[in-house]
């Protein structure tokens, strides 16, 4: 049996995670000190009352990676009423035929998982139907830093090309940064996580080539097991699920 967390537990866990984020920030090198990481509370498979509990504790950014769940939760009457400033991050694999669905999400803030030029193009063309006039859709480019076949994301060597495409050909998109999931189960005692180093390197190369200031390009990396380590290495967006909402039963759906 999985023990359901109470709303008070969610609040308590969130506080602990926020404290850990703060502590990790202090351990960063001086040039990273001014970058404030965003904590994204990954609420997939978790009930609405847990989202509201975290919101009441001050949490604003939430992440979902199944389209249907995002649709249900973002349109939930109680969430719409009680969580007016909620900011949804989509962090799952986005298929072309689901683009309209994800773009109609109320309070959609950021799509972290743009993993092809084709998808960027489609989002760019579709956004005007959904966004307020002149608004840009925030996106991140997902990079497959571990080179694992089952992981989505573009190859590190392609990041510059796709970023250039977004900057030059997608006026309705704002390139917020780069995102990676990375290899699971890495022992943090083995030294700096190569996926995190790789994403950092991608940003450096991209900024050099395209003349961007690296401080304006976010890095989304780090989950429950390694968000502190990721922050130490310069993550500006950590996606934390189970450390806030408790254990998740594995989901086999491919949504
Ligand atoms: C589920 C998920 C997370 C959070 O995972 P935890 O280990 O529970 O913190 C982060 N990022 C993505 C893309 C996810 O799918």
Short mmCIF file of C-alpha atoms and ligand atoms in Angstrom, two decimals:
data_model
loop_
_atom_site.label_atom_id
_atom_site.label_comp_id
_atom_site.label_asym_id
_atom_site.label_seq_id
_atom_site.Cartn_x
_atom_site.Cartn_y
_atom_site.Cartn_z
CA UNK A 1 0.00 0.00 0.00
CA UNK A 2 1.16 3.49 -0.81
CA UNK A 3 0.60 5.86 2.02
CA UNK A 4 -1.09 9.02 0.81
CA UNK A 5 0.50 12.19 1.99
CA UNK A 6 -1.61 14.69 3.85
CA UNK A 7 -1.75 18.29 2.72
CA UNK A 8 0.26 19.30 5.77
CA UNK A 9 3.01 16.87 4.72
CA UNK A 10 3.20 18.48 1.29
CA UNK A 11 3.67 21.89 2.88
CA UNK A 12 6.34 20.54 5.21
CA UNK A 13 8.23 18.81 2.39
CA UNK A 14 8.04 21.90 0.23
CA UNK A 15 9.59 23.96 3.02
CA UNK A 16 12.42 21.48 3.37
CA UNK A 17 13.10 21.52 -0.36
CA UNK A 18 13.09 25.33 -0.41
CA UNK A 19 15.62 25.34 2.42
CA UNK A 20 17.81 22.89 0.53
CA UNK A 21 17.61 25.10 -2.57
CA UNK A 22 18.77 28.08 -0.54
CA UNK A 23 21.63 26.14 1.03
CA UNK A 24 22.74 24.83 -2.35
CA UNK A 25 22.76 28.38 -3.72
CA UNK A 26 25.30 29.36 -1.09
CA UNK A 27 27.67 26.64 -2.27
CA UNK A 28 27.81 27.91 -5.86
CA UNK A 29 30.82 29.64 -7.33
CA UNK A 30 30.81 33.48 -7.18
CA UNK A 31 29.80 34.07 -10.82
CA UNK A 32 26.61 32.06 -10.26
CA UNK A 33 25.58 33.85 -7.06
CA UNK A 34 23.15 36.29 -8.62
CA UNK A 35 21.14 33.66 -10.52
CA UNK A 36 18.00 32.73 -8.61
CA UNK A 37 16.86 29.18 -9.36
CA UNK A 38 13.17 28.54 -9.91
CA UNK A 39 11.67 25.57 -8.13
CA UNK A 40 9.18 23.74 -10.32
CA UNK A 41 6.95 21.45 -8.27
CA UNK A 42 6.30 18.40 -10.45
CA UNK A 43 2.76 17.35 -9.58
CA UNK A 44 2.22 14.54 -12.10
CA UNK A 45 -0.09 11.78 -10.82
CA UNK A 46 -0.79 13.85 -7.69
CA UNK A 47 -4.22 15.15 -6.69
CA UNK A 48 -5.51 18.70 -6.97
CA UNK A 49 -5.61 19.26 -3.21
CA UNK A 50 -1.84 18.70 -3.04
CA UNK A 51 -1.27 21.32 -5.71
CA UNK A 52 -3.43 23.76 -3.81
CA UNK A 53 -1.59 22.96 -0.56
CA UNK A 54 1.75 23.78 -2.19
CA UNK A 55 0.29 26.91 -3.77
CA UNK A 56 -0.95 28.10 -0.38
CA UNK A 57 2.61 27.71 0.86
CA UNK A 58 3.77 30.16 -1.81
CA UNK A 59 4.70 27.77 -4.62
CA UNK A 60 3.81 29.18 -8.06
CA UNK A 61 5.58 27.03 -10.68
CA UNK A 62 4.20 23.56 -11.31
CA UNK A 63 5.23 20.94 -13.84
CA UNK A 64 3.22 18.24 -15.58
CA UNK A 65 4.35 15.82 -18.22
CA UNK A 66 1.17 14.13 -19.38
CA UNK A 67 -1.01 16.26 -21.65
CA UNK A 68 -4.27 14.92 -20.37
CA UNK A 69 -3.35 15.51 -16.76
CA UNK A 70 -2.21 19.02 -17.52
CA UNK A 71 -5.47 19.68 -19.30
CA UNK A 72 -7.55 18.37 -16.40
CA UNK A 73 -5.64 20.10 -13.65
CA UNK A 74 -5.18 23.45 -15.37
CA UNK A 75 -8.92 23.60 -16.08
CA UNK A 76 -9.96 22.38 -12.65
CA UNK A 77 -12.44 24.85 -11.17
CA UNK A 78 -10.86 24.86 -7.73
CA UNK A 79 -7.38 25.45 -9.11
CA UNK A 80 -8.65 28.22 -11.39
CA UNK A 81 -10.26 29.90 -8.44
CA UNK A 82 -7.67 29.39 -5.72
CA UNK A 83 -4.46 29.44 -7.74
CA UNK A 84 -4.80 32.48 -9.96
CA UNK A 85 -1.05 33.00 -10.28
CA UNK A 86 -0.16 29.41 -11.01
CA UNK A 87 2.47 28.93 -13.73
CA UNK A 88 2.34 25.66 -15.57
CA UNK A 89 5.46 24.11 -17.10
CA UNK A 90 4.97 21.36 -19.60
CA UNK A 91 7.86 18.92 -19.15
CA UNK A 92 6.73 15.85 -21.10
CA UNK A 93 7.23 14.69 -24.64
CA UNK A 94 5.10 16.78 -26.98
CA UNK A 95 3.73 15.17 -30.12
CA UNK A 96 2.67 17.37 -33.02
CA UNK A 97 -0.97 16.32 -32.77
CA UNK A 98 -1.09 17.50 -29.12
CA UNK A 99 0.26 20.99 -29.73
CA UNK A 100 -3.15 22.70 -29.80
CA UNK A 101 -4.13 20.94 -26.63
CA UNK A 102 -1.08 22.04 -24.69
CA UNK A 103 -1.30 25.60 -26.02
CA UNK A 104 -4.87 25.94 -24.77
CA UNK A 105 -3.73 25.33 -21.17
CA UNK A 106 -4.91 28.16 -18.90
CA UNK A 107 -1.89 29.79 -17.21
CA UNK A 108 0.61 27.97 -19.40
CA UNK A 109 4.01 29.44 -18.58
CA UNK A 110 6.69 27.45 -20.34
CA UNK A 111 7.19 24.43 -22.58
CA UNK A 112 10.48 22.90 -21.49
CA UNK A 113 10.61 20.08 -23.98
CA UNK A 114 11.03 21.37 -27.52
CA UNK A 115 13.06 18.58 -29.05
CA UNK A 116 13.08 19.36 -32.77
CA UNK A 117 13.12 22.25 -35.19
CA UNK A 118 9.87 20.93 -36.60
CA UNK A 119 8.15 21.20 -33.23
CA UNK A 120 9.50 24.73 -32.71
CA UNK A 121 8.13 25.69 -36.11
CA UNK A 122 4.73 24.24 -35.31
CA UNK A 123 4.54 25.97 -31.92
CA UNK A 124 5.55 29.24 -33.54
CA UNK A 125 2.81 28.96 -36.14
CA UNK A 126 0.14 27.86 -33.65
CA UNK A 127 0.76 30.26 -30.75
CA UNK A 128 -1.04 33.32 -32.23
CA UNK A 129 -4.32 31.39 -32.06
CA UNK A 130 -3.93 31.02 -28.29
CA UNK A 131 -1.74 33.75 -26.81
CA UNK A 132 -2.67 37.34 -26.23
CA UNK A 133 -1.56 39.58 -29.14
CA UNK A 134 2.18 40.31 -29.15
CA UNK A 135 2.83 37.74 -26.44
CA UNK A 136 5.56 35.18 -26.94
CA UNK A 137 5.45 31.58 -25.92
CA UNK A 138 8.34 30.68 -23.63
CA UNK A 139 10.15 27.52 -24.62
CA UNK A 140 13.26 25.56 -23.73
CA UNK A 141 15.20 23.31 -26.02
CA UNK A 142 15.47 19.81 -24.60
CA UNK A 143 18.91 18.34 -25.07
CA UNK A 144 19.68 14.63 -24.95
CA UNK A 145 22.91 15.05 -23.00
CA UNK A 146 23.27 11.38 -22.12
CA UNK A 147 22.88 10.15 -25.69
CA UNK A 148 20.50 7.43 -24.53
CA UNK A 149 18.28 6.25 -27.32
CA UNK A 150 15.12 6.19 -25.22
CA UNK A 151 15.54 9.80 -24.15
CA UNK A 152 14.07 12.63 -26.16
CA UNK A 153 15.96 15.77 -26.98
CA UNK A 154 18.26 17.02 -29.66
CA UNK A 155 21.94 16.11 -29.80
CA UNK A 156 24.30 18.59 -28.13
CA UNK A 157 25.95 19.24 -31.50
CA UNK A 158 22.60 20.44 -32.91
CA UNK A 159 21.73 22.91 -30.13
CA UNK A 160 23.18 25.95 -31.90
CA UNK A 161 21.32 25.26 -35.13
CA UNK A 162 17.96 24.80 -33.45
CA UNK A 163 18.51 27.82 -31.18
CA UNK A 164 19.42 29.93 -34.22
CA UNK A 165 16.26 28.76 -35.95
CA UNK A 166 14.14 29.74 -32.94
CA UNK A 167 15.79 33.15 -32.62
CA UNK A 168 15.65 33.99 -36.30
CA UNK A 169 12.60 32.22 -37.66
CA UNK A 170 10.19 31.98 -34.73
CA UNK A 171 9.01 35.48 -33.80
CA UNK A 172 6.25 34.08 -31.59
CA UNK A 173 8.64 32.09 -29.40
CA UNK A 174 10.96 33.23 -26.65
CA UNK A 175 13.96 31.00 -26.08
CA UNK A 176 14.13 30.74 -22.31
CA UNK A 177 16.91 28.20 -22.06
CA UNK A 178 18.05 24.60 -22.32
CA UNK A 179 16.71 21.56 -20.50
CA UNK A 180 17.97 18.04 -19.86
CA UNK A 181 16.71 14.99 -18.02
CA UNK A 182 19.97 13.06 -18.04
CA UNK A 183 20.86 9.59 -16.94
CA UNK A 184 18.99 8.20 -13.95
CA UNK A 185 20.57 6.68 -10.90
CA UNK A 186 23.88 8.44 -10.95
CA UNK A 187 25.77 8.45 -7.68
CA UNK A 188 26.39 12.11 -6.76
CA UNK A 189 29.58 11.07 -4.96
CA UNK A 190 31.15 10.25 -8.30
CA UNK A 191 31.86 13.90 -9.00
CA UNK A 192 30.12 16.46 -11.21
CA UNK A 193 27.25 14.97 -13.19
CA UNK A 194 28.36 14.79 -16.84
CA UNK A 195 24.83 15.58 -18.08
CA UNK A 196 24.80 18.83 -16.17
CA UNK A 197 28.29 19.72 -17.38
CA UNK A 198 27.23 18.92 -20.92
CA UNK A 199 24.18 21.21 -20.74
CA UNK A 200 26.34 24.00 -19.37
CA UNK A 201 28.78 23.49 -22.22
CA UNK A 202 25.91 23.60 -24.73
CA UNK A 203 24.88 26.96 -23.34
CA UNK A 204 28.43 28.27 -23.50
CA UNK A 205 28.89 27.19 -27.12
CA UNK A 206 25.50 28.52 -28.12
CA UNK A 207 26.05 31.90 -26.47
CA UNK A 208 29.47 32.28 -28.04
CA UNK A 209 28.24 31.40 -31.50
CA UNK A 210 25.03 33.40 -31.40
CA UNK A 211 26.33 36.34 -29.39
CA UNK A 212 24.07 35.86 -26.37
CA UNK A 213 24.71 36.70 -22.74
CA UNK A 214 24.85 33.37 -20.87
CA UNK A 215 23.18 34.89 -17.84
CA UNK A 216 19.98 35.33 -19.85
CA UNK A 217 19.82 31.65 -20.83
CA UNK A 218 18.29 29.33 -18.24
CA UNK A 219 19.42 25.79 -17.49
CA UNK A 220 16.66 23.37 -16.47
CA UNK A 221 18.37 20.44 -14.79
CA UNK A 222 18.07 18.55 -11.51
CA UNK A 223 15.25 16.47 -10.00
CA UNK A 224 14.48 15.12 -6.52
CA UNK A 225 17.68 13.11 -6.20
CA UNK A 226 20.09 15.69 -7.52
CA UNK A 227 18.60 19.19 -7.53
CA UNK A 228 21.10 20.48 -4.98
CA UNK A 229 24.01 19.20 -7.00
CA UNK A 230 22.45 20.69 -10.17
CA UNK A 231 22.12 24.09 -8.49
CA UNK A 232 25.75 23.97 -7.43
CA UNK A 233 26.61 23.46 -11.09
CA UNK A 234 24.47 26.39 -12.21
CA UNK A 235 20.95 25.09 -12.70
CA UNK A 236 18.39 27.91 -12.75
CA UNK A 237 15.29 25.69 -12.93
CA UNK A 238 14.97 22.51 -10.88
CA UNK A 239 12.05 20.12 -11.38
CA UNK A 240 11.24 18.39 -8.12
CA UNK A 241 8.40 15.90 -7.73
CA UNK A 242 8.66 13.12 -5.19
CA UNK A 243 10.66 15.16 -2.63
CA UNK A 244 7.64 17.48 -2.40
CA UNK A 245 4.63 15.27 -3.11
CA UNK A 246 5.88 11.88 -2.01
CA UNK A 247 6.45 8.58 -3.74
CA UNK A 248 4.82 8.13 -7.14
CA UNK A 249 3.51 4.84 -8.45
CA UNK A 250 5.29 4.18 -11.74
CA UNK A 251 3.13 5.13 -14.67
CA UNK A 252 3.25 3.08 -17.84
CA UNK A 253 1.11 5.32 -20.04
CA UNK A 254 2.85 6.97 -22.96
CA UNK A 255 0.78 10.16 -23.05
C1 LIG B 1 8.79 13.28 -13.14
C2 LIG B 1 9.75 14.28 -13.64
C3 LIG B 1 10.51 15.08 -12.77
C4 LIG B 1 10.46 14.95 -11.26
O1 LIG B 1 10.95 13.73 -10.83
P1 LIG B 1 11.27 13.45 -9.28
O2 LIG B 1 12.38 12.48 -9.31
O3 LIG B 1 10.03 12.91 -8.68
O4 LIG B 1 11.66 14.74 -8.67
C5 LIG B 1 11.36 16.01 -13.33
N1 LIG B 1 11.47 16.18 -14.65
C6 LIG B 1 10.75 15.45 -15.52
C7 LIG B 1 10.93 15.69 -16.97
C8 LIG B 1 9.88 14.48 -15.04
O5 LIG B 1 9.19 13.74 -15.92
#
